[in-house]
Amino acid sequence: MRFAVVVFPGSNCDQDCYKAVEKIGEPVEYVWHTEKDLSSFDAIILPGGFSYGDYLRSGAIARFSPVMEAVQKAAEEGKLVLGICNGFQILLESGLLPGAMLKNQGLKFLCQTEELEVVNTNTPFTLDFKEGEKIRLPIAHGEGNYTCDPDTLNRLKENGQIVFRYRSNPNGSLLDIAGIVNERGNVLGMMPHPERAVDALLGSEDGIKLFTSMVRAWRDRHGQAF
Amino acid sequence: MARVFVTLKKGVLDPQGNATKKALHTLGYEGVDEVRVGKYIELTLTAVSLAEAEEKVSKMAEKVLSNPVIENFRYELEERIG
């Protein structure tokens, strides 16, 4: 399963994502934000960081990068797209996921480990977790306060699109939301960093299951032919 | 010259506004009921007519300068000849 890690000017979790995929033994390549063709990849990761300095709004400028058209296409084709932190913000700005981010309720940039509940294990990103499993992942963001209108929130709840929730909400996020998928389930956005929790040395290895889930989902779909 | 004002929609939580309101109260300014913090973007552009400028600015504000999920915008145009 071939992974692409998109690098925007200002991305700073690209190497962590690359190494997380390397750790599970799958091929991975960096892709510069000017690239227009992602057809040779099976999964796309939009890493955390500060794309274009977050100058206008987080993710607002990155969404107009040439590569985002290819990401859109990949998502439409059913390929797995994972946006972490700034990557999540880019997915929201580009409309691949519903909602928007506000500044953290306490206005502080938060850098700490949070306990999460895996709410939906029926997505290609969470197959290897147990329903309701409690996991520990680091967060590092100033704008992770997820919000959306009441209709959207109802749809998220009804469709099981809320995938991760904070056990004790650090940023004011609506309904403790830490990560959501699109209706089809192949695009996940999350504020916590699974790629920074793939080795006990890092304080937690709970994030590794997210990457192994992606591979399992892809292999299941492709009949174990690889 | 265009002046674009981007504000949070009514009902959208404004953490910066709330913090500013608290600070004003702490400093003894009474009667401040609500504080909302927004963005002010000033830009100059060249266009053949005011109508063309208006079209450009409203598109930019809608597509890039604001996030329609949480924000509203309005703008003012000032013509400068030559």
PDB file of C-alpha atoms in Angstrom:
ATOM      1  CA  MET A   1       0.000   0.000   0.000  1.00  0.00           C
ATOM      2  CA  ARG A   2       1.608   3.212  -1.157  1.00  0.00           C
ATOM      3  CA  PHE A   3       1.347   6.260   1.126  1.00  0.00           C
ATOM      4  CA  ALA A   4       1.928   9.884   0.151  1.00  0.00           C
ATOM      5  CA  VAL A   5       2.786  12.508   2.745  1.00  0.00           C
ATOM      6  CA  VAL A   6       1.991  15.938   1.312  1.00  0.00           C
ATOM      7  CA  VAL A   7       4.493  18.633   2.259  1.00  0.00           C
ATOM      8  CA  PHE A   8       3.210  22.216   2.315  1.00  0.00           C
ATOM      9  CA  PRO A   9       5.466  25.154   3.050  1.00  0.00           C
ATOM     10  CA  GLY A  10       5.220  25.195   6.836  1.00  0.00           C
ATOM     11  CA  SER A  11       4.387  21.514   7.390  1.00  0.00           C
ATOM     12  CA  ASN A  12       6.340  20.241  10.380  1.00  0.00           C
ATOM     13  CA  CYS A  13       4.905  16.803  11.116  1.00  0.00           C
ATOM     14  CA  ASP A  14       5.693  15.420   7.658  1.00  0.00           C
ATOM     15  CA  GLN A  15       8.729  13.474   8.868  1.00  0.00           C
ATOM     16  CA  ASP A  16       6.816  12.009  11.810  1.00  0.00           C
ATOM     17  CA  CYS A  17       4.108  10.792   9.421  1.00  0.00           C
ATOM     18  CA  TYR A  18       6.703   9.371   7.045  1.00  0.00           C
ATOM     19  CA  LYS A  19       8.392   7.495   9.878  1.00  0.00           C
ATOM     20  CA  ALA A  20       5.090   6.193  11.251  1.00  0.00           C
ATOM     21  CA  VAL A  21       4.308   4.616   7.867  1.00  0.00           C
ATOM     22  CA  GLU A  22       7.869   3.304   7.599  1.00  0.00           C
ATOM     23  CA  LYS A  23       7.425   1.694  10.992  1.00  0.00           C
ATOM     24  CA  ILE A  24       4.493  -0.389   9.777  1.00  0.00           C
ATOM     25  CA  GLY A  25       6.578  -1.434   6.783  1.00  0.00           C
ATOM     26  CA  GLU A  26       4.688   0.213   3.941  1.00  0.00           C
ATOM     27  CA  PRO A  27       6.204   2.306   1.124  1.00  0.00           C
ATOM     28  CA  VAL A  28       5.890   6.048   1.633  1.00  0.00           C
ATOM     29  CA  GLU A  29       6.949   9.147  -0.286  1.00  0.00           C
ATOM     30  CA  TYR A  30       6.935  12.863   0.336  1.00  0.00           C
ATOM     31  CA  VAL A  31       4.895  14.815  -2.202  1.00  0.00           C
ATOM     32  CA  TRP A  32       5.459  18.557  -2.670  1.00  0.00           C
ATOM     33  CA  HIS A  33       2.337  20.741  -2.587  1.00  0.00           C
ATOM     34  CA  THR A  34       2.751  21.721  -6.249  1.00  0.00           C
ATOM     35  CA  GLU A  35       2.300  18.101  -7.398  1.00  0.00           C
ATOM     36  CA  LYS A  36      -0.861  17.571  -9.448  1.00  0.00           C
ATOM     37  CA  ASP A  37      -0.939  13.812  -9.787  1.00  0.00           C
ATOM     38  CA  LEU A  38      -1.433  11.440  -6.873  1.00  0.00           C
ATOM     39  CA  SER A  39      -2.723   8.533  -8.959  1.00  0.00           C
ATOM     40  CA  SER A  40       0.152   6.222  -7.987  1.00  0.00           C
ATOM     41  CA  PHE A  41      -0.735   6.388  -4.275  1.00  0.00           C
ATOM     42  CA  ASP A  42      -3.311   4.445  -2.262  1.00  0.00           C
ATOM     43  CA  ALA A  43      -3.469   6.750   0.750  1.00  0.00           C
ATOM     44  CA  ILE A  44      -2.735  10.432   1.234  1.00  0.00           C
ATOM     45  CA  ILE A  45      -1.652  12.011   4.510  1.00  0.00           C
ATOM     46  CA  LEU A  46      -1.929  15.760   5.106  1.00  0.00           C
ATOM     47  CA  PRO A  47       0.430  16.316   8.027  1.00  0.00           C
ATOM     48  CA  GLY A  48       0.350  18.791  10.883  1.00  0.00           C
ATOM     49  CA  GLY A  49       2.198  22.078  10.956  1.00  0.00           C
ATOM     50  CA  PHE A  50       1.514  25.619   9.881  1.00  0.00           C
ATOM     51  CA  SER A  51       0.873  25.519   6.144  1.00  0.00           C
ATOM     52  CA  TYR A  52       1.610  28.929   4.635  1.00  0.00           C
ATOM     53  CA  GLY A  53       2.140  30.195   8.173  1.00  0.00           C
ATOM     54  CA  ASP A  54      -1.590  29.903   8.932  1.00  0.00           C
ATOM     55  CA  TYR A  55      -1.573  33.638   8.157  1.00  0.00           C
ATOM     56  CA  LEU A  56      -5.160  34.126   7.017  1.00  0.00           C
ATOM     57  CA  ARG A  57      -6.768  31.177   8.838  1.00  0.00           C
ATOM     58  CA  SER A  58      -5.381  27.712   9.539  1.00  0.00           C
ATOM     59  CA  GLY A  59      -5.426  25.751   6.315  1.00  0.00           C
ATOM     60  CA  ALA A  60      -7.122  28.534   4.319  1.00  0.00           C
ATOM     61  CA  ILE A  61      -4.281  29.104   1.877  1.00  0.00           C
ATOM     62  CA  ALA A  62      -3.151  25.491   1.657  1.00  0.00           C
ATOM     63  CA  ARG A  63      -6.544  24.453   0.334  1.00  0.00           C
ATOM     64  CA  PHE A  64      -5.759  26.316  -2.881  1.00  0.00           C
ATOM     65  CA  SER A  65      -2.463  24.445  -3.415  1.00  0.00           C
ATOM     66  CA  PRO A  66      -2.286  22.571  -6.725  1.00  0.00           C
ATOM     67  CA  VAL A  67      -2.040  19.250  -4.864  1.00  0.00           C
ATOM     68  CA  MET A  68      -5.434  19.751  -3.231  1.00  0.00           C
ATOM     69  CA  GLU A  69      -7.248  19.098  -6.513  1.00  0.00           C
ATOM     70  CA  ALA A  70      -5.513  15.743  -6.663  1.00  0.00           C
ATOM     71  CA  VAL A  71      -6.416  15.093  -3.012  1.00  0.00           C
ATOM     72  CA  GLN A  72     -10.050  15.884  -3.845  1.00  0.00           C
ATOM     73  CA  LYS A  73      -9.892  13.444  -6.747  1.00  0.00           C
ATOM     74  CA  ALA A  74      -8.318  10.745  -4.580  1.00  0.00           C
ATOM     75  CA  ALA A  75     -11.065  11.215  -1.996  1.00  0.00           C
ATOM     76  CA  GLU A  76     -13.730  10.908  -4.700  1.00  0.00           C
ATOM     77  CA  GLU A  77     -12.113   7.690  -5.902  1.00  0.00           C
ATOM     78  CA  GLY A  78     -12.491   6.262  -2.411  1.00  0.00           C
ATOM     79  CA  LYS A  79      -8.804   6.381  -1.539  1.00  0.00           C
ATOM     80  CA  LEU A  80      -7.959   6.930   2.104  1.00  0.00           C
ATOM     81  CA  VAL A  81      -7.191  10.530   3.039  1.00  0.00           C
ATOM     82  CA  LEU A  82      -5.935  11.306   6.540  1.00  0.00           C
ATOM     83  CA  GLY A  83      -5.576  14.893   7.766  1.00  0.00           C
ATOM     84  CA  ILE A  84      -3.849  15.377  11.095  1.00  0.00           C
ATOM     85  CA  CYS A  85      -4.010  18.684  12.987  1.00  0.00           C
ATOM     86  CA  ASN A  86      -3.221  21.311  10.335  1.00  0.00           C
ATOM     87  CA  GLY A  87      -4.143  18.591   7.830  1.00  0.00           C
ATOM     88  CA  PHE A  88      -7.581  18.386   9.479  1.00  0.00           C
ATOM     89  CA  GLN A  89      -7.905  22.162   9.236  1.00  0.00           C
ATOM     90  CA  ILE A  90      -7.049  21.982   5.524  1.00  0.00           C
ATOM     91  CA  LEU A  91      -9.709  19.282   4.986  1.00  0.00           C
ATOM     92  CA  LEU A  92     -12.292  21.540   6.671  1.00  0.00           C
ATOM     93  CA  GLU A  93     -11.275  24.607   4.662  1.00  0.00           C
ATOM     94  CA  SER A  94     -11.436  22.627   1.437  1.00  0.00           C
ATOM     95  CA  GLY A  95     -14.872  21.258   2.243  1.00  0.00           C
ATOM     96  CA  LEU A  96     -13.752  17.614   2.210  1.00  0.00           C
ATOM     97  CA  LEU A  97     -15.034  17.492   5.789  1.00  0.00           C
ATOM     98  CA  PRO A  98     -17.838  19.634   7.265  1.00  0.00           C
ATOM     99  CA  GLY A  99     -17.370  22.294   9.951  1.00  0.00           C
ATOM    100  CA  ALA A 100     -14.669  24.752  10.930  1.00  0.00           C
ATOM    101  CA  MET A 101     -12.077  25.407  13.633  1.00  0.00           C
ATOM    102  CA  LEU A 102     -12.162  28.185  16.186  1.00  0.00           C
ATOM    103  CA  LYS A 103      -9.384  29.211  18.528  1.00  0.00           C
ATOM    104  CA  ASN A 104      -9.108  27.014  21.607  1.00  0.00           C
ATOM    105  CA  GLN A 105     -11.617  28.087  24.212  1.00  0.00           C
ATOM    106  CA  GLY A 106      -8.859  28.985  26.694  1.00  0.00           C
ATOM    107  CA  LEU A 107      -6.964  30.817  23.906  1.00  0.00           C
ATOM    108  CA  LYS A 108      -3.756  28.949  24.774  1.00  0.00           C
ATOM    109  CA  PHE A 109      -1.720  26.803  22.426  1.00  0.00           C
ATOM    110  CA  LEU A 110      -2.007  23.343  23.972  1.00  0.00           C
ATOM    111  CA  CYS A 111       0.788  20.786  23.830  1.00  0.00           C
ATOM    112  CA  GLN A 112      -0.016  17.778  25.979  1.00  0.00           C
ATOM    113  CA  THR A 113      -1.174  14.193  25.928  1.00  0.00           C
ATOM    114  CA  GLU A 114      -4.918  13.630  25.899  1.00  0.00           C
ATOM    115  CA  GLU A 115      -7.031  10.570  26.536  1.00  0.00           C
ATOM    116  CA  LEU A 116      -9.467   9.818  23.745  1.00  0.00           C
ATOM    117  CA  GLU A 117     -12.318   7.439  23.249  1.00  0.00           C
ATOM    118  CA  VAL A 118     -12.552   5.568  19.972  1.00  0.00           C
ATOM    119  CA  VAL A 119     -16.228   6.073  19.192  1.00  0.00           C
ATOM    120  CA  ASN A 120     -16.518   4.345  15.831  1.00  0.00           C
ATOM    121  CA  THR A 121     -14.378   1.333  14.934  1.00  0.00           C
ATOM    122  CA  ASN A 122     -16.255   0.782  11.731  1.00  0.00           C
ATOM    123  CA  THR A 123     -14.014   3.040   9.625  1.00  0.00           C
ATOM    124  CA  PRO A 124     -10.938   2.129   7.573  1.00  0.00           C
ATOM    125  CA  PHE A 125      -8.874   4.116  10.092  1.00  0.00           C
ATOM    126  CA  THR A 126     -10.062   2.428  13.269  1.00  0.00           C
ATOM    127  CA  LEU A 127     -10.556  -1.276  12.467  1.00  0.00           C
ATOM    128  CA  ASP A 128      -7.749  -2.311  14.797  1.00  0.00           C
ATOM    129  CA  PHE A 129      -9.185  -0.465  17.804  1.00  0.00           C
ATOM    130  CA  LYS A 130     -11.864  -1.828  20.112  1.00  0.00           C
ATOM    131  CA  GLU A 131     -15.192   0.011  20.302  1.00  0.00           C
ATOM    132  CA  GLY A 132     -14.977   2.504  23.177  1.00  0.00           C
ATOM    133  CA  GLU A 133     -11.236   1.882  23.591  1.00  0.00           C
ATOM    134  CA  LYS A 134      -9.399   4.565  25.542  1.00  0.00           C
ATOM    135  CA  ILE A 135      -6.188   5.693  23.905  1.00  0.00           C
ATOM    136  CA  ARG A 136      -3.568   8.334  24.645  1.00  0.00           C
ATOM    137  CA  LEU A 137      -2.387  10.669  21.887  1.00  0.00           C
ATOM    138  CA  PRO A 138      -0.578  14.002  22.009  1.00  0.00           C
ATOM    139  CA  ILE A 139      -2.209  17.222  20.883  1.00  0.00           C
ATOM    140  CA  ALA A 140      -0.406  20.408  19.834  1.00  0.00           C
ATOM    141  CA  HIS A 141      -2.675  23.141  18.540  1.00  0.00           C
ATOM    142  CA  GLY A 142      -4.031  26.630  19.069  1.00  0.00           C
ATOM    143  CA  GLU A 143      -7.102  26.198  16.891  1.00  0.00           C
ATOM    144  CA  GLY A 144      -8.660  22.826  17.586  1.00  0.00           C
ATOM    145  CA  ASN A 145     -12.030  23.982  18.827  1.00  0.00           C
ATOM    146  CA  TYR A 146     -14.243  22.175  16.314  1.00  0.00           C
ATOM    147  CA  THR A 147     -17.584  23.736  15.473  1.00  0.00           C
ATOM    148  CA  CYS A 148     -20.385  23.242  12.952  1.00  0.00           C
ATOM    149  CA  ASP A 149     -24.060  24.132  12.599  1.00  0.00           C
ATOM    150  CA  PRO A 150     -26.706  22.045  14.432  1.00  0.00           C
ATOM    151  CA  ASP A 151     -27.853  20.256  11.230  1.00  0.00           C
ATOM    152  CA  THR A 152     -24.314  19.170  10.428  1.00  0.00           C
ATOM    153  CA  LEU A 153     -23.799  18.013  14.005  1.00  0.00           C
ATOM    154  CA  ASN A 154     -26.959  15.901  13.810  1.00  0.00           C
ATOM    155  CA  ARG A 155     -25.776  14.333  10.581  1.00  0.00           C
ATOM    156  CA  LEU A 156     -22.362  13.584  12.106  1.00  0.00           C
ATOM    157  CA  LYS A 157     -24.053  11.852  15.033  1.00  0.00           C
ATOM    158  CA  GLU A 158     -26.603   9.935  12.974  1.00  0.00           C
ATOM    159  CA  ASN A 159     -24.052   8.680  10.455  1.00  0.00           C
ATOM    160  CA  GLY A 160     -21.494   7.684  13.071  1.00  0.00           C
ATOM    161  CA  GLN A 161     -19.025  10.176  11.616  1.00  0.00           C
ATOM    162  CA  ILE A 162     -17.623  11.128  15.012  1.00  0.00           C
ATOM    163  CA  VAL A 163     -14.636   8.818  15.323  1.00  0.00           C
ATOM    164  CA  PHE A 164     -12.604  10.157  18.258  1.00  0.00           C
ATOM    165  CA  ARG A 165     -13.780  12.129  21.279  1.00  0.00           C
ATOM    166  CA  TYR A 166     -11.735  13.738  24.056  1.00  0.00           C
ATOM    167  CA  ARG A 167     -12.319  12.248  27.494  1.00  0.00           C
ATOM    168  CA  SER A 168     -11.763  15.658  29.042  1.00  0.00           C
ATOM    169  CA  ASN A 169     -12.215  18.317  26.442  1.00  0.00           C
ATOM    170  CA  PRO A 170      -9.080  20.519  26.260  1.00  0.00           C
ATOM    171  CA  ASN A 171     -10.157  23.098  23.669  1.00  0.00           C
ATOM    172  CA  GLY A 172     -13.929  23.579  23.847  1.00  0.00           C
ATOM    173  CA  SER A 173     -14.617  21.448  20.796  1.00  0.00           C
ATOM    174  CA  LEU A 174     -18.312  20.769  20.125  1.00  0.00           C
ATOM    175  CA  LEU A 175     -19.445  17.468  21.698  1.00  0.00           C
ATOM    176  CA  ASP A 176     -15.768  16.758  22.634  1.00  0.00           C
ATOM    177  CA  ILE A 177     -15.039  15.998  18.986  1.00  0.00           C
ATOM    178  CA  ALA A 178     -11.389  15.139  18.284  1.00  0.00           C
ATOM    179  CA  GLY A 179     -11.797  13.479  14.883  1.00  0.00           C
ATOM    180  CA  ILE A 180     -14.471  12.966  12.215  1.00  0.00           C
ATOM    181  CA  VAL A 181     -14.849  11.112   8.925  1.00  0.00           C
ATOM    182  CA  ASN A 182     -16.801  12.076   5.823  1.00  0.00           C
ATOM    183  CA  GLU A 183     -20.056  10.284   5.063  1.00  0.00           C
ATOM    184  CA  ARG A 184     -18.336   7.701   2.914  1.00  0.00           C
ATOM    185  CA  GLY A 185     -15.789   7.043   5.653  1.00  0.00           C
ATOM    186  CA  ASN A 186     -12.626   7.340   3.565  1.00  0.00           C
ATOM    187  CA  VAL A 187     -11.564  10.824   4.699  1.00  0.00           C
ATOM    188  CA  LEU A 188     -10.553  11.268   8.349  1.00  0.00           C
ATOM    189  CA  GLY A 189      -9.593  14.523  10.032  1.00  0.00           C
ATOM    190  CA  MET A 190      -8.283  14.558  13.597  1.00  0.00           C
ATOM    191  CA  MET A 191      -6.553  17.094  15.835  1.00  0.00           C
ATOM    192  CA  PRO A 192      -4.506  14.635  17.980  1.00  0.00           C
ATOM    193  CA  HIS A 193      -1.298  13.252  16.498  1.00  0.00           C
ATOM    194  CA  PRO A 194      -1.287   9.455  16.027  1.00  0.00           C
ATOM    195  CA  GLU A 195       2.062   9.706  14.202  1.00  0.00           C
ATOM    196  CA  ARG A 196       3.678  11.027  17.378  1.00  0.00           C
ATOM    197  CA  ALA A 197       2.513   7.991  19.332  1.00  0.00           C
ATOM    198  CA  VAL A 198       3.960   5.029  17.471  1.00  0.00           C
ATOM    199  CA  ASP A 199       6.650   3.950  19.909  1.00  0.00           C
ATOM    200  CA  ALA A 200       6.728   3.461  23.677  1.00  0.00           C
ATOM    201  CA  LEU A 201       9.738   5.793  23.692  1.00  0.00           C
ATOM    202  CA  LEU A 202       7.410   8.603  22.632  1.00  0.00           C
ATOM    203  CA  GLY A 203       5.148   8.038  25.631  1.00  0.00           C
ATOM    204  CA  SER A 204       2.455   6.086  23.800  1.00  0.00           C
ATOM    205  CA  GLU A 205       2.183   3.675  20.922  1.00  0.00           C
ATOM    206  CA  ASP A 206      -1.583   3.869  20.652  1.00  0.00           C
ATOM    207  CA  GLY A 207      -1.339   5.728  17.336  1.00  0.00           C
ATOM    208  CA  ILE A 208       0.160   2.818  15.441  1.00  0.00           C
ATOM    209  CA  LYS A 209      -3.201   1.045  15.228  1.00  0.00           C
ATOM    210  CA  LEU A 210      -4.556   3.864  13.101  1.00  0.00           C
ATOM    211  CA  PHE A 211      -1.941   3.199  10.446  1.00  0.00           C
ATOM    212  CA  THR A 212      -2.267  -0.581  10.637  1.00  0.00           C
ATOM    213  CA  SER A 213      -6.035  -0.192  10.322  1.00  0.00           C
ATOM    214  CA  MET A 214      -5.579   1.726   7.079  1.00  0.00           C
ATOM    215  CA  VAL A 215      -3.439  -1.052   5.661  1.00  0.00           C
ATOM    216  CA  ARG A 216      -5.872  -3.754   6.794  1.00  0.00           C
ATOM    217  CA  ALA A 217      -8.821  -1.883   5.276  1.00  0.00           C
ATOM    218  CA  TRP A 218      -6.953  -1.522   2.005  1.00  0.00           C
ATOM    219  CA  ARG A 219      -5.881  -5.188   1.932  1.00  0.00           C
ATOM    220  CA  ASP A 220      -9.423  -6.336   2.741  1.00  0.00           C
ATOM    221  CA  ARG A 221     -10.658  -4.306  -0.174  1.00  0.00           C
ATOM    222  CA  HIS A 222      -8.009  -5.608  -2.526  1.00  0.00           C
ATOM    223  CA  GLY A 223      -8.539  -9.256  -1.645  1.00  0.00           C
ATOM    224  CA  GLN A 224      -5.226  -9.817   0.173  1.00  0.00           C
ATOM    225  CA  ALA A 225      -3.578  -9.907  -3.229  1.00  0.00           C
ATOM    226  CA  PHE A 226      -0.425  -8.192  -2.050  1.00  0.00           C
TER     227      PHE A 226
ATOM    228  CA  MET B   1      -9.104  50.567  -2.288  1.00  0.00           C
ATOM    229  CA  ALA B   2     -11.236  47.976  -0.534  1.00  0.00           C
ATOM    230  CA  ARG B   3     -11.813  47.506   3.158  1.00  0.00           C
ATOM    231  CA  VAL B   4     -13.058  44.055   4.040  1.00  0.00           C
ATOM    232  CA  PHE B   5     -14.507  43.330   7.480  1.00  0.00           C
ATOM    233  CA  VAL B   6     -14.705  39.684   8.497  1.00  0.00           C
ATOM    234  CA  THR B   7     -16.761  38.900  11.593  1.00  0.00           C
ATOM    235  CA  LEU B   8     -17.877  35.727  13.305  1.00  0.00           C
ATOM    236  CA  LYS B   9     -21.487  34.820  12.622  1.00  0.00           C
ATOM    237  CA  LYS B  10     -24.038  35.463  15.318  1.00  0.00           C
ATOM    238  CA  GLY B  11     -24.108  32.545  17.721  1.00  0.00           C
ATOM    239  CA  VAL B  12     -20.569  31.374  16.944  1.00  0.00           C
ATOM    240  CA  LEU B  13     -18.494  31.274  20.099  1.00  0.00           C
ATOM    241  CA  ASP B  14     -15.790  33.954  20.160  1.00  0.00           C
ATOM    242  CA  PRO B  15     -13.041  33.040  22.656  1.00  0.00           C
ATOM    243  CA  GLN B  16     -10.984  36.159  21.840  1.00  0.00           C
ATOM    244  CA  GLY B  17     -14.019  38.410  22.252  1.00  0.00           C
ATOM    245  CA  ASN B  18     -14.886  36.815  25.601  1.00  0.00           C
ATOM    246  CA  ALA B  19     -11.350  37.235  26.911  1.00  0.00           C
ATOM    247  CA  THR B  20     -11.321  40.875  25.795  1.00  0.00           C
ATOM    248  CA  LYS B  21     -14.676  41.497  27.458  1.00  0.00           C
ATOM    249  CA  LYS B  22     -13.370  40.033  30.723  1.00  0.00           C
ATOM    250  CA  ALA B  23     -10.294  42.249  30.536  1.00  0.00           C
ATOM    251  CA  LEU B  24     -12.453  45.326  30.002  1.00  0.00           C
ATOM    252  CA  HIS B  25     -14.579  44.418  33.012  1.00  0.00           C
ATOM    253  CA  THR B  26     -11.486  43.784  35.119  1.00  0.00           C
ATOM    254  CA  LEU B  27     -10.205  47.236  34.189  1.00  0.00           C
ATOM    255  CA  GLY B  28     -13.435  48.736  35.440  1.00  0.00           C
ATOM    256  CA  TYR B  29     -15.172  49.559  32.165  1.00  0.00           C
ATOM    257  CA  GLU B  30     -18.798  48.925  32.999  1.00  0.00           C
ATOM    258  CA  GLY B  31     -21.695  48.387  30.676  1.00  0.00           C
ATOM    259  CA  VAL B  32     -19.756  46.365  28.094  1.00  0.00           C
ATOM    260  CA  ASP B  33     -22.262  43.653  27.176  1.00  0.00           C
ATOM    261  CA  GLU B  34     -20.609  41.889  24.302  1.00  0.00           C
ATOM    262  CA  VAL B  35     -17.235  41.986  22.558  1.00  0.00           C
ATOM    263  CA  ARG B  36     -16.680  40.306  19.208  1.00  0.00           C
ATOM    264  CA  VAL B  37     -13.238  40.217  17.627  1.00  0.00           C
ATOM    265  CA  GLY B  38     -13.011  40.119  13.848  1.00  0.00           C
ATOM    266  CA  LYS B  39     -10.569  40.797  11.039  1.00  0.00           C
ATOM    267  CA  TYR B  40     -10.008  43.899   8.995  1.00  0.00           C
ATOM    268  CA  ILE B  41      -8.356  43.454   5.613  1.00  0.00           C
ATOM    269  CA  GLU B  42      -7.363  46.411   3.515  1.00  0.00           C
ATOM    270  CA  LEU B  43      -6.434  45.913  -0.100  1.00  0.00           C
ATOM    271  CA  THR B  44      -5.879  47.984  -3.184  1.00  0.00           C
ATOM    272  CA  LEU B  45      -6.743  46.685  -6.600  1.00  0.00           C
ATOM    273  CA  THR B  46      -6.920  47.880 -10.164  1.00  0.00           C
ATOM    274  CA  ALA B  47     -10.187  47.630 -12.046  1.00  0.00           C
ATOM    275  CA  VAL B  48     -11.780  49.400 -15.010  1.00  0.00           C
ATOM    276  CA  SER B  49     -14.920  50.246 -13.062  1.00  0.00           C
ATOM    277  CA  LEU B  50     -16.290  50.284  -9.550  1.00  0.00           C
ATOM    278  CA  ALA B  51     -18.669  47.493 -10.531  1.00  0.00           C
ATOM    279  CA  GLU B  52     -15.776  45.283 -11.623  1.00  0.00           C
ATOM    280  CA  ALA B  53     -13.906  46.029  -8.407  1.00  0.00           C
ATOM    281  CA  GLU B  54     -16.991  45.158  -6.403  1.00  0.00           C
ATOM    282  CA  GLU B  55     -17.363  41.843  -8.152  1.00  0.00           C
ATOM    283  CA  LYS B  56     -13.714  40.976  -7.563  1.00  0.00           C
ATOM    284  CA  VAL B  57     -13.741  41.953  -3.905  1.00  0.00           C
ATOM    285  CA  SER B  58     -16.953  40.114  -3.109  1.00  0.00           C
ATOM    286  CA  LYS B  59     -15.609  36.924  -4.742  1.00  0.00           C
ATOM    287  CA  MET B  60     -12.289  37.166  -2.903  1.00  0.00           C
ATOM    288  CA  ALA B  61     -14.038  37.794   0.394  1.00  0.00           C
ATOM    289  CA  GLU B  62     -16.412  34.904  -0.138  1.00  0.00           C
ATOM    290  CA  LYS B  63     -13.889  32.353  -1.359  1.00  0.00           C
ATOM    291  CA  VAL B  64     -10.687  33.198   0.494  1.00  0.00           C
ATOM    292  CA  LEU B  65     -10.838  36.011   3.017  1.00  0.00           C
ATOM    293  CA  SER B  66     -13.696  34.541   5.065  1.00  0.00           C
ATOM    294  CA  ASN B  67     -14.792  31.052   6.030  1.00  0.00           C
ATOM    295  CA  PRO B  68     -18.532  30.892   5.269  1.00  0.00           C
ATOM    296  CA  VAL B  69     -19.053  28.171   7.901  1.00  0.00           C
ATOM    297  CA  ILE B  70     -18.348  30.532  10.788  1.00  0.00           C
ATOM    298  CA  GLU B  71     -17.857  34.018   9.366  1.00  0.00           C
ATOM    299  CA  ASN B  72     -19.701  36.844   7.609  1.00  0.00           C
ATOM    300  CA  PHE B  73     -18.072  39.649   5.665  1.00  0.00           C
ATOM    301  CA  ARG B  74     -18.874  43.098   4.394  1.00  0.00           C
ATOM    302  CA  TYR B  75     -16.750  45.531   2.447  1.00  0.00           C
ATOM    303  CA  GLU B  76     -16.402  49.156   1.511  1.00  0.00           C
ATOM    304  CA  LEU B  77     -14.907  50.419  -1.726  1.00  0.00           C
ATOM    305  CA  GLU B  78     -13.213  53.725  -2.272  1.00  0.00           C
ATOM    306  CA  GLU B  79     -12.416  54.828  -5.799  1.00  0.00           C
ATOM    307  CA  ARG B  80      -9.030  56.361  -6.495  1.00  0.00           C
ATOM    308  CA  ILE B  81      -8.588  57.714  -9.979  1.00  0.00           C
ATOM    309  CA  GLY B  82      -5.207  57.702 -11.685  1.00  0.00           C
TER     310      GLY B  82
END
